[in-house]
Amino acid sequence: MAEDIKTKLDRYKTAPFDSRFPNQNQTRNCWQNYLDFQRCQRAMAARGADASPCQWYFRVYKSLCPTSWVTAWDEAREEGTFPGKI
């Protein structure tokens, strides 16, 4: 399975189609992948495992989300005022 993830990351160009978000507006897709990345990072750190599978979510949200949103969300997480459930 780890090889499958590495292969997908090597072939990654941009965010693939996600049937949960079929519309043109990809705001929710951006938000969900940001949350999934943060959750994955936290889960892997708790296990003491390698966080490389989390890079998929990172690449997807980086290609979908405006940088200003990500910066604001990172600052809110640091301040403890982030509205999402991580």
XYZ file of C-alpha atoms in Angstrom:
86
model
C 0.000 0.000 0.000
C 2.851 2.388 0.776
C 4.221 1.850 -2.718
C 0.813 2.647 -4.180
C 0.770 5.985 -2.329
C 4.309 6.790 -3.448
C 3.377 5.988 -7.040
C 0.340 8.256 -6.864
C 2.432 11.066 -5.379
C 5.016 10.712 -8.128
C 2.325 11.003 -10.824
C 0.506 13.845 -9.063
C -0.156 16.907 -11.242
C -3.208 18.603 -9.735
C -6.188 17.712 -7.586
C -8.079 14.762 -9.078
C -11.846 14.627 -9.394
C -13.529 13.900 -6.080
C -17.105 12.680 -6.400
C -17.964 14.181 -2.999
C -17.510 17.624 -4.583
C -18.959 17.428 -8.124
C -19.624 21.153 -8.609
C -17.330 23.787 -10.029
C -17.018 25.506 -6.662
C -14.197 23.624 -4.928
C -14.228 25.567 -1.652
C -15.485 22.608 0.387
C -12.964 20.323 -1.300
C -10.185 22.705 -0.312
C -11.453 22.899 3.282
C -11.879 19.119 3.622
C -8.406 18.332 2.314
C -6.874 20.919 4.648
C -8.656 19.278 7.600
C -7.694 15.794 6.406
C -4.046 16.831 6.181
C -4.058 18.250 9.716
C -5.836 15.155 11.066
C -3.427 12.850 9.265
C -0.419 14.740 10.628
C -1.804 14.525 14.155
C -2.647 10.811 13.873
C 0.759 9.900 12.460
C 2.566 11.919 15.124
C 0.538 10.188 17.855
C 1.585 6.791 16.488
C 5.163 7.842 15.888
C 4.724 6.770 12.266
C 6.007 8.292 9.050
C 3.731 11.104 7.868
C 4.481 10.680 4.155
C 0.940 9.412 3.336
C -0.299 12.829 4.499
C 1.472 14.462 1.585
C -1.432 13.521 -0.689
C -3.799 15.793 1.248
C -1.136 18.487 1.395
C -0.682 18.539 -2.368
C -4.406 18.534 -3.023
C -5.186 21.423 -0.700
C -2.145 23.359 -1.936
C -3.446 23.119 -5.496
C -7.040 24.018 -4.572
C -6.791 26.569 -1.758
C -5.758 30.190 -2.078
C -2.601 30.893 -0.107
C -4.312 33.621 1.906
C -6.866 31.118 3.227
C -4.198 28.623 4.247
C -2.195 31.350 5.981
C -5.271 32.528 7.871
C -6.161 28.955 8.886
C -2.604 28.254 10.055
C -2.619 31.429 12.141
C -6.009 30.539 13.620
C -4.735 27.065 14.554
C -1.713 28.590 16.293
C -3.961 30.999 18.205
C -6.403 28.251 19.132
C -9.315 29.892 17.329
C -9.533 27.536 14.350
C -13.198 26.703 13.648
C -12.606 23.221 12.201
C -12.564 19.965 14.133
C -9.109 18.448 13.837
